[in-house]
């Protein structure tokens, strides 16, 4: 029985990805998601309260897959250069995932058009990202000592760059070359990791 419920939930998530990609987040309808999954609306509401709930479940899936990439490619002994290379490569791969990037951007636009829910949804998004990334922190020591607020700002920096690059890449592919994207990503990753290292060294000196 439990296996069947888990499969139903996964079928609904897979259908949500398809419908969100086809119709966009705001125009996607729950009945269409249920139909594509071959389920009833009642079955959908058994697992998810609304579209927002579905979206955050998809984020959790994505973060889990992302984390496995870092677990496979990094170790606690990895060098600073290793970390820059792996993180940069993963972010470039994310930018090539058009459906995922557009879904994330569309969701943010949806939230901005419904400001009464903005604070709650932004807080929930930050919480899910923070909890989902916990396994990566041992592999990226530059971020392991950050406070929750600092990690949120770091995530905001990465998100702002990825969103901007994605929109411009898709809007005008000839206006932003692959090399431009690669250079900007590597610069961002290097700056974020180096800045955190410098701040930690400064704090260590002050505490002596």
Short mmCIF file of the C-alpha atoms (twelve columns), coordinates in Angstrom:
data_MODEL
# 
_entry.id   MODEL 
# 
loop_
_atom_site.group_PDB 
_atom_site.id 
_atom_site.type_symbol 
_atom_site.label_atom_id 
_atom_site.label_alt_id 
_atom_site.label_comp_id 
_atom_site.label_asym_id 
_atom_site.label_seq_id 
_atom_site.Cartn_x 
_atom_site.Cartn_y 
_atom_site.Cartn_z 
_atom_site.pdbx_PDB_model_num 
ATOM 1   C CA . UNK A 1   0.000  0.000  0.000   1 
ATOM 2   C CA . UNK A 2   2.810  2.392  0.905   1 
ATOM 3   C CA . UNK A 3   4.660  1.570  -2.314  1 
ATOM 4   C CA . UNK A 4   1.524  2.367  -4.312  1 
ATOM 5   C CA . UNK A 5   1.144  5.722  -2.553  1 
ATOM 6   C CA . UNK A 6   4.783  6.594  -3.218  1 
ATOM 7   C CA . UNK A 7   4.363  5.667  -6.890  1 
ATOM 8   C CA . UNK A 8   1.224  7.794  -7.150  1 
ATOM 9   C CA . UNK A 9   3.084  10.742 -5.656  1 
ATOM 10  C CA . UNK A 10  5.944  10.290 -8.095  1 
ATOM 11  C CA . UNK A 11  3.559  10.007 -11.039 1 
ATOM 12  C CA . UNK A 12  1.981  13.302 -10.007 1 
ATOM 13  C CA . UNK A 13  5.366  15.009 -9.710  1 
ATOM 14  C CA . UNK A 14  6.428  13.757 -13.139 1 
ATOM 15  C CA . UNK A 15  3.150  15.000 -14.596 1 
ATOM 16  C CA . UNK A 16  3.568  18.374 -12.904 1 
ATOM 17  C CA . UNK A 17  6.969  18.812 -14.553 1 
ATOM 18  C CA . UNK A 18  5.428  18.106 -17.945 1 
ATOM 19  C CA . UNK A 19  2.429  20.398 -17.478 1 
ATOM 20  C CA . UNK A 20  4.476  23.222 -15.937 1 
ATOM 21  C CA . UNK A 21  6.891  23.034 -18.879 1 
ATOM 22  C CA . UNK A 22  4.040  23.020 -21.388 1 
ATOM 23  C CA . UNK A 23  1.710  25.641 -19.885 1 
ATOM 24  C CA . UNK A 24  3.898  27.643 -17.511 1 
ATOM 25  C CA . UNK A 25  3.455  27.644 -13.740 1 
ATOM 26  C CA . UNK A 26  0.639  30.154 -13.411 1 
ATOM 27  C CA . UNK A 27  -1.527 28.758 -16.219 1 
ATOM 28  C CA . UNK A 28  -1.023 25.110 -15.290 1 
ATOM 29  C CA . UNK A 29  -4.168 23.528 -13.858 1 
ATOM 30  C CA . UNK A 30  -4.281 20.864 -11.187 1 
ATOM 31  C CA . UNK A 31  -6.894 18.899 -13.125 1 
ATOM 32  C CA . UNK A 32  -4.536 18.743 -16.105 1 
ATOM 33  C CA . UNK A 33  -1.707 17.496 -13.901 1 
ATOM 34  C CA . UNK A 34  -3.956 14.800 -12.457 1 
ATOM 35  C CA . UNK A 35  -5.144 13.800 -15.923 1 
ATOM 36  C CA . UNK A 36  -1.623 13.554 -17.345 1 
ATOM 37  C CA . UNK A 37  -0.645 11.416 -14.364 1 
ATOM 38  C CA . UNK A 38  -3.681 9.194  -14.900 1 
ATOM 39  C CA . UNK A 39  -5.001 10.055 -11.442 1 
ATOM 40  C CA . UNK A 40  -8.054 11.775 -9.991  1 
ATOM 41  C CA . UNK A 41  -7.996 15.250 -8.476  1 
ATOM 42  C CA . UNK A 42  -8.808 13.566 -5.178  1 
ATOM 43  C CA . UNK A 43  -5.630 11.517 -5.447  1 
ATOM 44  C CA . UNK A 44  -3.657 14.688 -6.163  1 
ATOM 45  C CA . UNK A 45  -5.056 16.472 -3.120  1 
ATOM 46  C CA . UNK A 46  -4.173 13.463 -0.987  1 
ATOM 47  C CA . UNK A 47  -0.502 14.231 -1.656  1 
ATOM 48  C CA . UNK A 48  -0.374 17.953 -2.459  1 
ATOM 49  C CA . UNK A 49  -2.355 20.917 -1.164  1 
ATOM 50  C CA . UNK A 50  -1.912 23.107 -4.264  1 
ATOM 51  C CA . UNK A 51  0.419  24.017 -7.146  1 
ATOM 52  C CA . UNK A 52  2.839  25.700 -4.796  1 
ATOM 53  C CA . UNK A 53  3.139  22.485 -2.811  1 
ATOM 54  C CA . UNK A 54  3.883  20.594 -6.031  1 
ATOM 55  C CA . UNK A 55  6.531  23.123 -7.007  1 
ATOM 56  C CA . UNK A 56  8.377  22.851 -3.708  1 
ATOM 57  C CA . UNK A 57  8.292  19.060 -3.928  1 
ATOM 58  C CA . UNK A 58  9.951  19.373 -7.337  1 
ATOM 59  C CA . UNK A 59  12.611 21.644 -5.845  1 
ATOM 60  C CA . UNK A 60  13.323 19.030 -3.189  1 
ATOM 61  C CA . UNK A 61  13.769 16.426 -5.928  1 
ATOM 62  C CA . UNK A 62  16.090 18.698 -7.862  1 
ATOM 63  C CA . UNK A 63  18.199 19.542 -4.814  1 
ATOM 64  C CA . UNK A 64  18.544 15.852 -3.944  1 
ATOM 65  C CA . UNK A 65  19.825 15.102 -7.451  1 
ATOM 66  C CA . UNK A 66  22.135 18.110 -7.351  1 
ATOM 67  C CA . UNK A 67  23.586 16.974 -4.040  1 
ATOM 68  C CA . UNK A 68  24.436 13.550 -5.457  1 
ATOM 69  C CA . UNK A 69  26.546 15.265 -8.120  1 
ATOM 70  C CA . UNK A 70  28.635 16.969 -5.447  1 
ATOM 71  C CA . UNK A 71  28.873 13.795 -3.355  1 
ATOM 72  C CA . UNK A 72  30.215 11.875 -6.351  1 
ATOM 73  C CA . UNK A 73  32.658 14.530 -7.539  1 
ATOM 74  C CA . UNK A 74  33.978 16.076 -4.329  1 
ATOM 75  C CA . UNK A 75  35.543 14.794 -1.131  1 
ATOM 76  C CA . UNK A 76  36.589 16.600 2.072   1 
ATOM 77  C CA . UNK A 77  40.130 16.539 0.640   1 
ATOM 78  C CA . UNK A 78  39.180 18.290 -2.622  1 
ATOM 79  C CA . UNK A 79  41.129 21.477 -3.342  1 
ATOM 80  C CA . UNK A 80  39.744 24.984 -3.743  1 
ATOM 81  C CA . UNK A 81  40.287 24.657 -7.508  1 
ATOM 82  C CA . UNK A 82  38.410 21.332 -7.513  1 
ATOM 83  C CA . UNK A 83  35.442 22.955 -5.826  1 
ATOM 84  C CA . UNK A 84  35.387 25.881 -8.241  1 
ATOM 85  C CA . UNK A 85  35.514 23.480 -11.192 1 
ATOM 86  C CA . UNK A 86  32.758 21.175 -9.931  1 
ATOM 87  C CA . UNK A 87  30.397 23.951 -8.828  1 
ATOM 88  C CA . UNK A 88  30.947 25.914 -12.043 1 
ATOM 89  C CA . UNK A 89  30.374 22.848 -14.190 1 
ATOM 90  C CA . UNK A 90  27.175 22.004 -12.362 1 
ATOM 91  C CA . UNK A 91  25.810 25.537 -12.700 1 
ATOM 92  C CA . UNK A 92  26.551 25.505 -16.427 1 
ATOM 93  C CA . UNK A 93  24.649 22.224 -16.654 1 
ATOM 94  C CA . UNK A 94  21.690 23.789 -14.845 1 
ATOM 95  C CA . UNK A 95  21.605 26.604 -17.373 1 
ATOM 96  C CA . UNK A 96  21.264 24.047 -20.156 1 
ATOM 97  C CA . UNK A 97  18.162 22.629 -18.459 1 
ATOM 98  C CA . UNK A 98  15.720 25.050 -20.056 1 
ATOM 99  C CA . UNK A 99  12.570 23.544 -18.519 1 
ATOM 100 C CA . UNK A 100 13.930 23.683 -15.006 1 
ATOM 101 C CA . UNK A 101 15.329 27.199 -15.283 1 
ATOM 102 C CA . UNK A 102 12.160 28.620 -16.825 1 
ATOM 103 C CA . UNK A 103 10.016 26.942 -14.169 1 
ATOM 104 C CA . UNK A 104 12.047 28.554 -11.394 1 
ATOM 105 C CA . UNK A 105 11.919 31.986 -13.038 1 
ATOM 106 C CA . UNK A 106 8.182  31.659 -13.731 1 
ATOM 107 C CA . UNK A 107 7.512  30.688 -10.135 1 
ATOM 108 C CA . UNK A 108 9.325  33.794 -8.879  1 
ATOM 109 C CA . UNK A 109 7.290  35.922 -11.279 1 
ATOM 110 C CA . UNK A 110 4.100  34.237 -10.035 1 
ATOM 111 C CA . UNK A 111 5.026  35.066 -6.448  1 
ATOM 112 C CA . UNK A 112 5.719  38.703 -7.358  1 
ATOM 113 C CA . UNK A 113 2.263  38.926 -8.931  1 
ATOM 114 C CA . UNK A 114 0.736  37.636 -5.668  1 
ATOM 115 C CA . UNK A 115 2.531  39.770 -3.066  1 
ATOM 116 C CA . UNK A 116 0.314  38.699 -0.173  1 
ATOM 117 C CA . UNK A 117 2.059  35.316 -0.289  1 
ATOM 118 C CA . UNK A 118 5.530  36.591 -1.139  1 
ATOM 119 C CA . UNK A 119 7.126  36.560 2.309   1 
ATOM 120 C CA . UNK A 120 5.739  33.124 3.191   1 
ATOM 121 C CA . UNK A 121 6.798  31.564 -0.107  1 
ATOM 122 C CA . UNK A 122 10.245 33.191 -0.065  1 
ATOM 123 C CA . UNK A 123 10.813 31.914 3.466   1 
ATOM 124 C CA . UNK A 124 9.653  28.431 2.517   1 
ATOM 125 C CA . UNK A 125 11.873 28.432 -0.559  1 
ATOM 126 C CA . UNK A 126 14.892 29.458 1.534   1 
ATOM 127 C CA . UNK A 127 14.119 26.782 4.146   1 
ATOM 128 C CA . UNK A 128 13.843 23.996 1.578   1 
ATOM 129 C CA . UNK A 129 17.059 25.064 -0.154  1 
ATOM 130 C CA . UNK A 130 18.897 25.331 3.175   1 
ATOM 131 C CA . UNK A 131 17.793 21.918 4.403   1 
ATOM 132 C CA . UNK A 132 18.341 20.280 1.028   1 
ATOM 133 C CA . UNK A 133 21.878 21.605 0.737   1 
ATOM 134 C CA . UNK A 134 22.958 20.430 4.191   1 
ATOM 135 C CA . UNK A 135 24.761 17.335 2.862   1 
ATOM 136 C CA . UNK A 136 26.925 19.470 0.565   1 
ATOM 137 C CA . UNK A 137 28.374 21.628 3.331   1 
ATOM 138 C CA . UNK A 138 30.995 19.104 4.423   1 
ATOM 139 C CA . UNK A 139 32.250 19.104 0.837   1 
ATOM 140 C CA . UNK A 140 32.311 22.900 0.488   1 
ATOM 141 C CA . UNK A 141 34.015 24.140 3.669   1 
ATOM 142 C CA . UNK A 142 33.839 27.773 2.542   1 
ATOM 143 C CA . UNK A 143 30.100 27.660 3.222   1 
ATOM 144 C CA . UNK A 144 30.003 25.238 6.163   1 
ATOM 145 C CA . UNK A 145 30.574 27.941 8.783   1 
ATOM 146 C CA . UNK A 146 28.056 30.392 7.349   1 
ATOM 147 C CA . UNK A 147 24.991 31.383 9.314   1 
ATOM 148 C CA . UNK A 148 21.566 30.712 7.809   1 
ATOM 149 C CA . UNK A 149 21.316 34.372 6.791   1 
ATOM 150 C CA . UNK A 150 24.718 34.235 5.076   1 
ATOM 151 C CA . UNK A 151 23.800 31.072 3.189   1 
ATOM 152 C CA . UNK A 152 20.584 32.692 2.090   1 
ATOM 153 C CA . UNK A 153 22.492 35.668 0.707   1 
ATOM 154 C CA . UNK A 154 24.931 33.349 -1.042  1 
ATOM 155 C CA . UNK A 155 22.006 31.483 -2.574  1 
ATOM 156 C CA . UNK A 156 20.534 34.801 -3.641  1 
ATOM 157 C CA . UNK A 157 23.756 35.741 -5.411  1 
ATOM 158 C CA . UNK A 158 23.865 32.459 -7.297  1 
ATOM 159 C CA . UNK A 159 20.144 32.605 -8.098  1 
ATOM 160 C CA . UNK A 160 20.309 36.169 -9.385  1 
ATOM 161 C CA . UNK A 161 23.149 35.324 -11.751 1 
ATOM 162 C CA . UNK A 162 21.570 32.101 -13.007 1 
ATOM 163 C CA . UNK A 163 18.170 33.719 -13.565 1 
ATOM 164 C CA . UNK A 164 19.701 36.606 -15.490 1 
ATOM 165 C CA . UNK A 165 21.919 34.378 -17.601 1 
ATOM 166 C CA . UNK A 166 19.081 31.966 -18.356 1 
ATOM 167 C CA . UNK A 167 16.669 34.672 -19.491 1 
ATOM 168 C CA . UNK A 168 19.239 36.317 -21.738 1 
ATOM 169 C CA . UNK A 169 20.519 33.012 -23.143 1 
ATOM 170 C CA . UNK A 170 17.033 31.871 -24.106 1 
ATOM 171 C CA . UNK A 171 15.868 35.284 -25.294 1 
ATOM 172 C CA . UNK A 172 18.857 36.062 -27.518 1 
ATOM 173 C CA . UNK A 173 21.148 33.040 -27.983 1 
ATOM 174 C CA . UNK A 174 23.429 35.005 -30.298 1 
ATOM 175 C CA . UNK A 175 23.904 37.786 -27.771 1 
ATOM 176 C CA . UNK A 176 25.520 35.637 -25.096 1 
ATOM 177 C CA . UNK A 177 28.094 33.039 -26.121 1 
ATOM 178 C CA . UNK A 178 28.811 29.813 -24.262 1 
ATOM 179 C CA . UNK A 179 32.216 31.227 -23.383 1 
ATOM 180 C CA . UNK A 180 30.604 34.364 -21.944 1 
ATOM 181 C CA . UNK A 181 28.400 32.187 -19.754 1 
ATOM 182 C CA . UNK A 182 31.256 29.950 -18.666 1 
ATOM 183 C CA . UNK A 183 33.451 32.910 -17.741 1 
ATOM 184 C CA . UNK A 184 30.682 34.627 -15.752 1 
ATOM 185 C CA . UNK A 185 29.840 31.440 -13.845 1 
ATOM 186 C CA . UNK A 186 33.459 30.697 -12.992 1 
ATOM 187 C CA . UNK A 187 33.973 34.280 -11.866 1 
ATOM 188 C CA . UNK A 188 30.908 34.127 -9.616  1 
ATOM 189 C CA . UNK A 189 31.898 30.818 -8.021  1 
ATOM 190 C CA . UNK A 190 35.486 31.892 -7.494  1 
ATOM 191 C CA . UNK A 191 34.426 35.204 -5.941  1 
ATOM 192 C CA . UNK A 192 31.872 33.627 -3.601  1 
ATOM 193 C CA . UNK A 193 34.213 30.919 -2.335  1 
ATOM 194 C CA . UNK A 194 37.209 33.235 -2.054  1 
ATOM 195 C CA . UNK A 195 35.247 35.928 -0.250  1 
ATOM 196 C CA . UNK A 196 34.034 33.432 2.314   1 
ATOM 197 C CA . UNK A 197 37.565 32.106 2.829   1 
ATOM 198 C CA . UNK A 198 38.896 35.631 3.388   1 
ATOM 199 C CA . UNK A 199 36.108 36.447 5.846   1 
ATOM 200 C CA . UNK A 200 36.776 33.266 7.823   1 
ATOM 201 C CA . UNK A 201 40.522 33.999 7.975   1 
ATOM 202 C CA . UNK A 202 39.821 37.537 9.168   1 
ATOM 203 C CA . UNK A 203 37.479 36.298 11.895  1 
ATOM 204 C CA . UNK A 204 40.064 33.751 12.993  1 
ATOM 205 C CA . UNK A 205 42.705 36.474 13.335  1 
ATOM 206 C CA . UNK A 206 40.383 38.717 15.321  1 
ATOM 207 C CA . UNK A 207 39.514 35.903 17.728  1 
ATOM 208 C CA . UNK A 208 43.189 35.187 18.529  1 
# 
